[in-house]
XYZ file of C-alpha atoms in Angstrom:
578
model
C -0.148 0.282 0.055
C 1.494 3.407 -0.940
C -0.214 6.748 0.225
C 0.547 9.784 -1.267
C -1.166 13.692 -0.869
C -1.220 14.594 -4.662
C 0.135 18.107 -4.593
C -0.914 19.449 -7.960
C -3.375 22.542 -8.717
C -6.700 20.734 -8.294
C -8.773 23.701 -8.121
C -6.486 26.583 -8.080
C -5.191 26.135 -4.329
C -9.185 26.314 -2.581
C -10.836 23.895 -0.980
C -12.156 20.740 -2.856
C -15.516 19.326 -1.787
C -16.542 16.271 -3.555
C -14.702 13.464 -5.516
C -16.322 10.246 -7.652
C -14.796 7.963 -9.916
C -16.756 6.592 -12.902
C -17.895 3.383 -13.454
C -15.723 2.187 -16.077
C -12.743 3.746 -13.861
C -11.330 5.804 -17.161
C -12.094 9.043 -15.311
C -12.378 10.765 -11.671
C -14.296 13.801 -10.926
C -13.482 16.740 -8.630
C -15.759 19.785 -7.449
C -14.457 22.562 -5.375
C -14.940 26.246 -3.958
C -13.595 27.576 -7.527
C -17.370 26.775 -8.847
C -15.776 24.442 -11.137
C -15.907 20.998 -11.970
C -12.643 19.427 -13.461
C -12.126 15.825 -14.951
C -9.004 13.939 -14.588
C -7.337 10.560 -15.656
C -6.053 8.815 -12.417
C -4.584 5.172 -13.076
C -2.579 3.177 -10.466
C 1.453 3.661 -11.417
C 3.068 -0.162 -11.444
C 6.394 1.182 -10.452
C 7.793 4.792 -9.182
C 11.228 5.531 -11.270
C 14.027 6.015 -8.942
C 16.458 7.614 -11.700
C 14.723 11.122 -11.950
C 18.264 12.868 -11.661
C 18.222 14.523 -15.243
C 14.434 15.697 -14.475
C 13.160 18.946 -13.346
C 11.701 19.325 -10.023
C 8.161 19.322 -10.629
C 8.760 16.280 -12.804
C 10.296 14.495 -9.844
C 7.356 15.090 -7.933
C 4.988 14.137 -10.475
C 6.562 10.880 -11.142
C 6.660 9.840 -7.592
C 3.278 10.069 -7.154
C 1.949 6.169 -6.950
C -0.825 7.013 -9.644
C -0.575 8.587 -12.953
C -2.483 11.253 -12.809
C -3.484 13.348 -16.138
C -5.801 16.908 -16.343
C -8.669 15.871 -19.226
C -11.674 18.688 -18.802
C -13.043 21.778 -16.825
C -16.684 21.962 -16.140
C -17.777 25.634 -15.891
C -21.408 26.752 -15.260
C -22.302 26.735 -11.320
C -22.165 30.655 -9.813
C -21.190 29.270 -6.102
C -19.162 26.388 -4.699
C -19.952 22.755 -5.912
C -20.089 20.599 -3.129
C -21.045 17.029 -4.632
C -20.273 15.463 -7.965
C -21.420 12.142 -9.069
C -21.381 10.268 -11.998
C -24.387 8.206 -12.890
C -24.150 4.117 -12.727
C -24.282 3.820 -16.399
C -21.571 6.314 -17.080
C -23.845 8.441 -19.141
C -24.416 11.444 -17.225
C -22.362 13.409 -14.639
C -24.495 15.388 -12.068
C -23.219 18.478 -9.694
C -24.470 20.379 -7.527
C -23.616 22.981 -4.860
C -24.170 26.374 -3.117
C -26.202 27.895 -5.839
C -28.701 25.552 -5.240
C -28.816 24.320 -8.975
C -28.307 20.988 -10.050
C -26.637 20.652 -13.629
C -26.484 17.215 -15.520
C -23.408 16.910 -17.949
C -22.735 14.761 -20.833
C -19.958 13.786 -22.597
C -19.812 15.741 -26.092
C -18.801 13.573 -29.088
C -17.595 16.906 -31.033
C -15.043 19.292 -29.559
C -17.170 22.724 -28.164
C -15.608 26.141 -28.383
C -13.497 26.839 -25.786
C -13.152 30.510 -26.213
C -12.283 32.271 -22.506
C -11.597 29.019 -20.829
C -8.427 29.477 -18.613
C -7.262 25.544 -19.522
C -9.021 25.203 -22.718
C -5.402 24.487 -24.622
C -5.146 21.463 -22.053
C -8.516 19.743 -22.337
C -8.711 16.247 -24.032
C -12.711 15.969 -23.709
C -15.519 18.240 -24.033
C -18.540 18.174 -21.952
C -21.933 19.899 -22.386
C -24.817 20.769 -20.197
C -27.862 18.453 -21.047
C -30.251 19.873 -18.427
C -30.357 22.289 -15.259
C -32.548 21.322 -12.528
C -33.876 24.290 -10.301
C -36.115 23.523 -7.202
C -34.094 23.376 -3.613
C -34.206 27.187 -2.300
C -30.848 26.807 -0.826
C -27.410 25.096 -1.046
C -27.317 21.726 -2.055
C -24.878 19.380 0.154
C -25.257 15.631 -1.663
C -26.185 13.740 -4.239
C -27.074 9.771 -5.066
C -28.137 8.241 -8.109
C -30.915 5.532 -8.709
C -29.668 2.091 -9.926
C -31.688 2.576 -13.392
C -29.964 6.217 -14.009
C -32.702 8.083 -14.526
C -33.555 9.268 -11.238
C -31.758 11.203 -8.205
C -31.983 12.699 -5.196
C -30.511 15.893 -3.559
C -29.903 16.696 -0.193
C -30.467 20.558 0.895
C -30.349 22.755 3.853
C -33.544 23.838 3.258
C -34.195 20.892 5.334
C -36.012 18.935 2.303
C -34.463 16.020 0.240
C -36.043 15.897 -3.494
C -36.044 13.306 -5.965
C -35.718 14.487 -9.837
C -36.547 12.160 -13.230
C -34.347 12.888 -15.987
C -37.432 12.418 -18.268
C -38.936 14.825 -17.194
C -36.854 17.381 -15.736
C -37.988 18.290 -12.910
C -38.612 17.037 -9.260
C -41.380 14.374 -8.941
C -41.189 14.122 -5.187
C -40.084 16.211 -2.271
C -39.290 14.973 1.147
C -39.720 17.136 4.589
C -40.148 14.684 7.200
C -36.254 16.386 8.551
C -36.420 19.811 10.692
C -32.822 20.727 9.617
C -30.696 20.456 7.255
C -30.476 17.413 4.553
C -26.371 16.504 4.664
C -26.603 13.115 3.026
C -28.447 10.936 0.891
C -28.106 7.280 -0.271
C -29.908 4.955 -3.046
C -30.561 1.625 -2.458
C -28.751 -0.606 -5.278
C -32.018 -3.115 -4.881
C -34.297 -0.196 -6.006
C -36.376 -0.304 -2.853
C -35.276 2.236 -0.552
C -33.665 5.801 -0.238
C -32.045 7.005 2.924
C -31.287 10.763 3.966
C -29.320 11.479 6.954
C -29.712 15.102 8.542
C -28.459 17.449 11.339
C -31.577 16.896 13.004
C -29.747 13.745 14.552
C -31.966 11.430 12.302
C -31.996 8.834 9.592
C -34.798 8.451 7.449
C -35.738 5.346 5.138
C -38.190 5.529 2.781
C -39.911 2.649 0.642
C -40.583 3.498 -2.922
C -41.979 1.318 -5.959
C -41.473 2.289 -9.870
C -44.979 2.870 -11.792
C -43.108 4.113 -14.900
C -40.291 5.004 -16.664
C -40.536 8.508 -15.516
C -42.651 7.909 -12.087
C -41.803 6.652 -8.349
C -44.453 6.070 -5.682
C -42.722 6.970 -2.823
C -44.394 6.163 1.004
C -44.119 8.203 3.806
C -41.354 7.682 6.110
C -41.003 4.151 7.020
C -38.404 4.504 9.862
C -36.458 7.538 11.627
C -33.593 6.389 13.397
C -32.490 8.586 15.754
C -32.455 7.200 19.108
C -30.633 3.991 20.957
C -32.602 2.289 23.776
C -31.318 -0.043 26.158
C -33.455 -1.739 28.799
C -31.912 -3.415 31.963
C -33.546 -5.593 34.303
C -31.822 -6.100 37.894
C -33.336 -8.230 40.146
C -33.019 -8.081 44.385
C -33.426 -11.015 46.433
C -34.130 -10.566 50.276
C -34.514 -13.412 52.539
C -35.850 -12.843 55.921
C -36.582 -15.388 58.648
C -39.887 -15.557 60.528
C -39.442 -17.285 64.399
C -42.634 -19.179 66.264
C -41.740 -20.021 69.713
C -43.756 -22.694 71.185
C -43.153 -23.102 74.588
C -44.063 -25.927 76.981
C -46.692 -25.678 79.776
C -45.837 -28.636 81.665
C -42.636 -27.328 83.311
C -41.355 -23.787 83.837
C -38.165 -24.363 83.021
C -38.794 -26.435 79.597
C -36.832 -25.572 76.633
C -38.691 -23.155 73.869
C -38.471 -24.758 70.632
C -38.110 -22.232 67.508
C -39.911 -22.873 64.098
C -37.904 -21.011 61.502
C -39.487 -20.429 57.858
C -37.350 -18.415 55.448
C -39.574 -15.891 53.233
C -38.015 -15.092 50.056
C -39.045 -11.460 48.725
C -38.113 -11.324 44.728
C -37.973 -7.467 43.317
C -37.467 -6.841 39.718
C -36.594 -3.244 38.788
C -36.489 -2.403 34.778
C -34.551 0.576 34.019
C -34.616 2.394 30.506
C -31.296 3.966 29.188
C -31.220 5.906 25.811
C -29.200 8.193 24.214
C -29.113 9.942 20.665
C -27.572 8.152 17.914
C -25.881 11.440 15.967
C -24.185 14.383 16.158
C -26.554 17.531 16.508
C -26.064 20.764 14.410
C -23.375 21.700 16.231
C -21.073 19.433 14.363
C -18.410 21.089 12.257
C -19.229 19.667 9.002
C -20.930 20.255 5.564
C -21.379 16.449 4.986
C -22.703 13.630 6.356
C -22.729 10.920 3.526
C -24.076 7.887 3.962
C -23.878 4.803 1.608
C -25.394 1.440 0.848
C -23.095 -1.342 -0.170
C -23.093 -2.136 -3.767
C -25.293 -5.127 -3.617
C -27.727 -3.464 -0.925
C -26.575 -5.757 2.001
C -26.112 -3.109 4.147
C -26.383 0.851 5.282
C -23.734 2.879 6.820
C -23.974 5.903 8.265
C -21.633 8.536 9.462
C -22.039 10.759 12.571
C -22.384 8.559 14.970
C -22.456 8.380 18.825
C -21.987 5.779 20.791
C -21.607 5.068 24.699
C -18.052 3.939 25.451
C -19.457 1.479 28.127
C -22.615 -0.304 26.900
C -22.882 -2.259 30.050
C -23.340 0.652 32.782
C -27.115 1.536 33.116
C -28.745 3.450 35.829
C -29.918 1.171 38.549
C -31.283 4.041 40.849
C -35.154 3.596 40.395
C -37.026 6.789 40.637
C -34.592 9.777 40.575
C -32.073 8.657 37.967
C -34.288 6.811 36.016
C -35.575 10.050 34.451
C -32.074 11.461 33.889
C -31.073 8.510 31.897
C -33.784 8.628 29.676
C -33.670 12.008 28.557
C -29.753 13.392 29.526
C -27.665 11.564 27.254
C -25.047 14.499 27.766
C -24.069 13.477 31.075
C -23.036 10.081 29.479
C -19.435 9.370 27.976
C -20.034 9.418 24.321
C -17.550 8.387 21.628
C -17.345 8.912 17.606
C -18.857 5.982 15.745
C -20.406 5.367 12.067
C -23.560 2.647 12.764
C -24.179 -0.328 10.453
C -27.703 -1.382 9.676
C -27.998 -5.003 7.890
C -31.223 -4.887 5.396
C -33.103 -7.302 7.452
C -32.953 -5.004 10.117
C -33.020 -1.837 8.324
C -36.406 -0.263 9.215
C -35.717 -1.793 12.912
C -32.435 -1.086 14.274
C -28.595 -0.624 13.310
C -26.587 -4.350 14.169
C -23.208 -2.892 14.771
C -20.690 0.134 14.686
C -17.368 0.926 13.948
C -15.608 2.905 16.660
C -12.299 4.403 17.599
C -12.418 7.695 15.393
C -10.725 10.571 17.088
C -13.068 12.741 15.430
C -16.695 12.539 13.743
C -17.173 10.406 10.878
C -18.566 12.392 7.772
C -18.497 9.823 4.519
C -18.698 6.383 3.642
C -17.886 4.944 0.652
C -18.064 1.136 -0.644
C -15.458 -0.837 -2.929
C -17.582 -2.188 -6.307
C -15.551 -5.253 -6.109
C -15.971 -8.790 -3.625
C -13.384 -10.499 -2.141
C -12.826 -14.206 -1.113
C -13.028 -15.050 2.364
C -9.396 -14.861 3.945
C -8.233 -17.847 5.927
C -8.993 -17.027 9.780
C -9.760 -19.247 13.117
C -11.843 -16.395 14.158
C -15.489 -15.955 13.318
C -16.604 -13.648 10.559
C -18.467 -10.554 11.271
C -21.454 -11.335 9.075
C -22.555 -14.326 7.375
C -21.420 -13.958 4.134
C -19.525 -16.026 1.830
C -17.539 -13.057 0.291
C -15.955 -10.074 1.494
C -16.848 -6.349 1.064
C -14.712 -3.469 1.770
C -15.629 -0.288 2.984
C -14.168 3.123 3.986
C -15.064 5.394 6.540
C -13.779 9.324 6.341
C -13.362 11.011 9.441
C -12.520 14.730 9.631
C -8.975 13.491 9.875
C -8.358 9.882 9.108
C -9.611 7.394 6.887
C -10.511 3.638 8.036
C -10.437 0.581 5.833
C -12.916 -1.933 6.991
C -14.221 -5.197 5.744
C -17.145 -7.546 6.539
C -15.042 -10.284 7.707
C -12.552 -8.440 10.353
C -13.627 -6.277 13.544
C -10.632 -4.170 13.412
C -9.851 -1.550 10.504
C -7.360 -3.056 7.607
C -5.786 0.323 8.079
C -5.932 3.558 8.954
C -4.541 6.678 7.137
C -4.172 9.824 9.062
C -2.164 13.047 8.814
C -2.409 13.696 5.241
C -3.769 17.053 5.205
C -4.398 20.325 7.076
C -8.077 20.934 6.775
C -10.825 18.279 7.233
C -11.783 15.728 4.694
C -14.644 15.977 2.835
C -15.109 12.844 0.463
C -13.716 9.592 -0.594
C -14.090 7.511 -3.618
C -13.086 4.171 -4.860
C -11.929 3.387 -8.442
C -13.748 0.698 -10.041
C -11.158 -2.091 -9.542
C -10.655 -0.853 -5.713
C -6.865 -0.716 -6.500
C -6.901 3.280 -5.600
C -9.049 5.076 -2.675
C -9.012 8.775 -3.227
C -9.947 11.680 -0.771
C -10.344 14.987 -1.259
C -10.160 18.010 1.702
C -10.683 21.457 2.751
C -6.930 22.422 2.262
C -7.311 22.157 -1.720
C -5.428 18.811 -2.123
C -6.468 15.393 -3.094
C -4.660 12.336 -1.372
C -4.568 8.780 -3.075
C -4.220 5.230 -1.538
C -2.802 2.900 -3.788
C -3.252 -1.057 -3.045
C -1.168 -3.441 -4.600
C -2.293 -6.267 -6.735
C -3.985 -9.088 -4.178
C -3.348 -6.890 -1.004
C -6.627 -6.244 -0.190
C -7.603 -10.072 -1.174
C -8.379 -12.068 -4.219
C -11.158 -10.895 -6.053
C -14.484 -12.802 -5.759
C -15.505 -13.988 -9.275
C -19.123 -15.047 -8.389
C -21.793 -12.432 -8.289
C -23.504 -11.763 -4.580
C -26.784 -11.637 -5.572
C -26.657 -15.109 -7.679
C -25.020 -16.962 -4.718
C -26.584 -19.616 -2.876
C -25.990 -20.343 0.752
C -27.008 -23.160 3.426
C -28.783 -20.311 5.504
C -31.801 -20.230 7.721
C -34.553 -19.830 5.354
C -37.241 -22.776 5.407
C -39.426 -22.214 2.352
C -42.678 -24.160 2.377
C -45.297 -24.311 -0.329
C -48.364 -22.515 0.132
C -51.740 -23.397 -1.408
C -50.828 -20.979 -4.614
C -49.049 -22.745 -7.009
C -46.480 -20.300 -7.620
C -45.862 -18.526 -3.942
C -43.682 -20.093 -1.015
C -44.252 -18.794 2.574
C -40.352 -18.184 3.904
C -39.613 -18.678 7.414
C -36.940 -16.253 8.235
C -34.880 -16.235 11.346
C -34.432 -12.102 12.296
C -31.896 -10.559 14.279
C -32.552 -8.824 17.709
C -30.234 -7.590 19.927
C -30.463 -9.003 23.427
C -29.205 -7.616 26.659
C -26.198 -9.140 28.347
C -27.145 -8.238 31.742
C -30.154 -11.126 32.152
C -29.302 -14.466 31.266
C -30.590 -15.720 27.774
C -32.665 -18.500 27.362
C -30.207 -20.022 24.748
C -26.291 -19.488 25.404
C -25.382 -17.091 22.806
C -21.329 -17.130 21.128
C -19.805 -14.069 21.226
C -19.473 -12.369 17.857
C -16.218 -10.319 18.416
C -13.444 -9.761 20.657
C -12.409 -6.498 21.445
C -9.807 -4.925 23.335
C -12.191 -3.086 25.356
C -13.765 -3.972 28.507
C -16.973 -3.975 26.792
C -18.403 -6.835 24.463
C -21.596 -7.639 23.307
C -23.139 -10.821 22.831
C -25.925 -11.268 19.504
C -28.540 -13.702 19.916
C -31.456 -14.699 17.340
C -34.862 -14.709 17.301
C -37.216 -16.757 15.040
C -39.641 -14.418 13.751
C -41.595 -15.503 10.490
C -42.342 -13.309 7.613
C -43.995 -13.940 4.364
C -43.014 -13.304 1.017
C -44.425 -13.501 -2.532
C -41.890 -13.635 -5.385
C -43.632 -10.655 -7.383
C -40.028 -10.340 -9.159
C -36.377 -11.320 -9.218
C -35.855 -8.021 -7.278
C -37.701 -9.624 -4.345
C -35.538 -13.211 -4.702
C -32.125 -11.451 -4.467
C -33.518 -9.256 -1.348
C -34.471 -12.509 0.379
C -30.734 -13.813 -0.719
C -29.578 -10.836 0.878
C -31.181 -10.716 4.300
C -29.948 -14.415 4.684
C -26.555 -13.625 3.660
C -26.095 -11.095 6.309
C -26.295 -12.901 9.919
C -23.711 -13.008 12.101
C -21.835 -16.352 11.560
C -21.920 -17.281 15.109
C -25.472 -17.693 15.257
C -26.382 -21.058 15.829
C -29.945 -21.616 14.751
C -32.477 -24.166 14.887
C -35.016 -25.439 11.890
C -37.239 -26.740 14.314
C -40.781 -24.728 15.230
C -40.543 -23.381 18.567
C -43.558 -21.767 20.294
C -41.745 -20.505 23.193
C -39.904 -17.185 22.002
C -36.762 -15.839 23.582
C -36.982 -12.795 25.784
C -36.088 -9.686 23.750
C -34.401 -6.661 25.156
C -32.979 -3.694 22.922
C -29.570 -2.690 23.776
C -27.299 -0.139 21.687
C -25.230 -2.082 18.808
C -22.047 -4.330 18.341
C -18.707 -2.770 18.905
C -17.094 -4.372 16.024
C -13.991 -1.850 16.067
C -10.830 -2.471 17.972
C -8.007 -0.052 18.835
C -5.334 -0.393 16.515
C -1.649 -0.130 17.188
C 0.554 2.464 16.202
C 2.181 -0.216 13.081
C -1.396 -0.333 11.698
C -1.682 3.522 11.348
C -0.174 4.849 7.634
C 1.535 8.001 7.846
C 2.263 9.977 4.758
C 5.151 9.278 2.786
């Protein structure tokens, strides 16, 4: 792995707010405070030339980069800083949006247009033209996400709304108004069922939708709004008292008294509830909270999270302290994290979180490739027959995780003098680029097979021996699917079935997960529904032991905060700038 801050003239020394790679890997786009979008060609450099004594200083610097970078084009049409730039999944369009509250759709021109008046026209190798400009937001736009079909996109604005736009109708077709403060992040489910928004009102909202035509979507009201984690803890006090019954003998005055001792046991059960808000409030100094679905839709990871350092601690006082534990999370010791929502608990609660972030996380991006599992004696984090890799960007560092291990694969910090603003993976996962408000971008280049061996089988078509029991129904083409869902159990109370630890961390807190057996019926209306069912069966923790038998007694469920899946990294794991 090689890391380098690429000290070139990205945006005339002004802040860079967004970066993104095209799906074919031929282009990287950057957007910044200079009101422009610039396109680059970035490819991994196989070897760095060490013999550069005869070359000029700037040539030496360029050739010392772990990537070969070349300027392609400059797109200038915005009148204010550009906050987000995203290629469509098809690669046909490029969307940009910013402080001028306008979304501009770009498309590569087949012929070279006139470049009169453009400062860097002589260096341009491509020409991009404006397809459409979308107006509707009343204030700055901070984030944008494309639909899987590349015909719709969703934007987040500080006018407290998120809007869904249609390219064919050239207008906004839905306005989502459930947030009460700035909307700073949006993400679109690759499986085509959900859109997610994140706001500085300390919440994440999930919406379901259905496609009703080539240019129409039916979006439901907010299906779930994640904003608070609650924990119930039951403490049982057993008091034993003795009652003495003395029977005196009347025949003799000096007779011995016999005592009949009867123990009396009193059991008192007290239930206390501790809760805290899951996300930072509006005082967090950042423009962005860029959440992200995984490429096959199995996970949603949300940044700017808050978690308790000690999940085991709870308030045991009955009356006076119970109200305080419910309402005053400021008194708790909270740390920065990113929450992980598996697809089958997306409308319920997160199942895990990554932590040990020195500063709040602001962006999540997934690598588009999947990788084969690495040999390991430890149980995998999620029951997947492959590994997925994702990056979590905090304001001062980038953490790279996979879905097999609890600890981060690597941590890159000390690369910039200003906060990180965005991250992006190349199409083949060999390059991880991230931008900063100091006006530079950095690149992390992975050697071949360093992240693992590419998994050649597509995730959605995998068949696993997971816990779906299919029973034929009365209809000829319908099946009843018995799905074992995940519920988080309180480790303070003894479970009815002995759970197995999911992870072992270096902290004093370890949380156990136990399954509950929940039945759900699904109709196979489309291939997407079949894929979703497969994904639901894949994302369960590997350490769970499930019974295929029908059980009438349900285990007692208690909601707690999610599992802590990160662990402290040693100084050798932290990558310093070269």
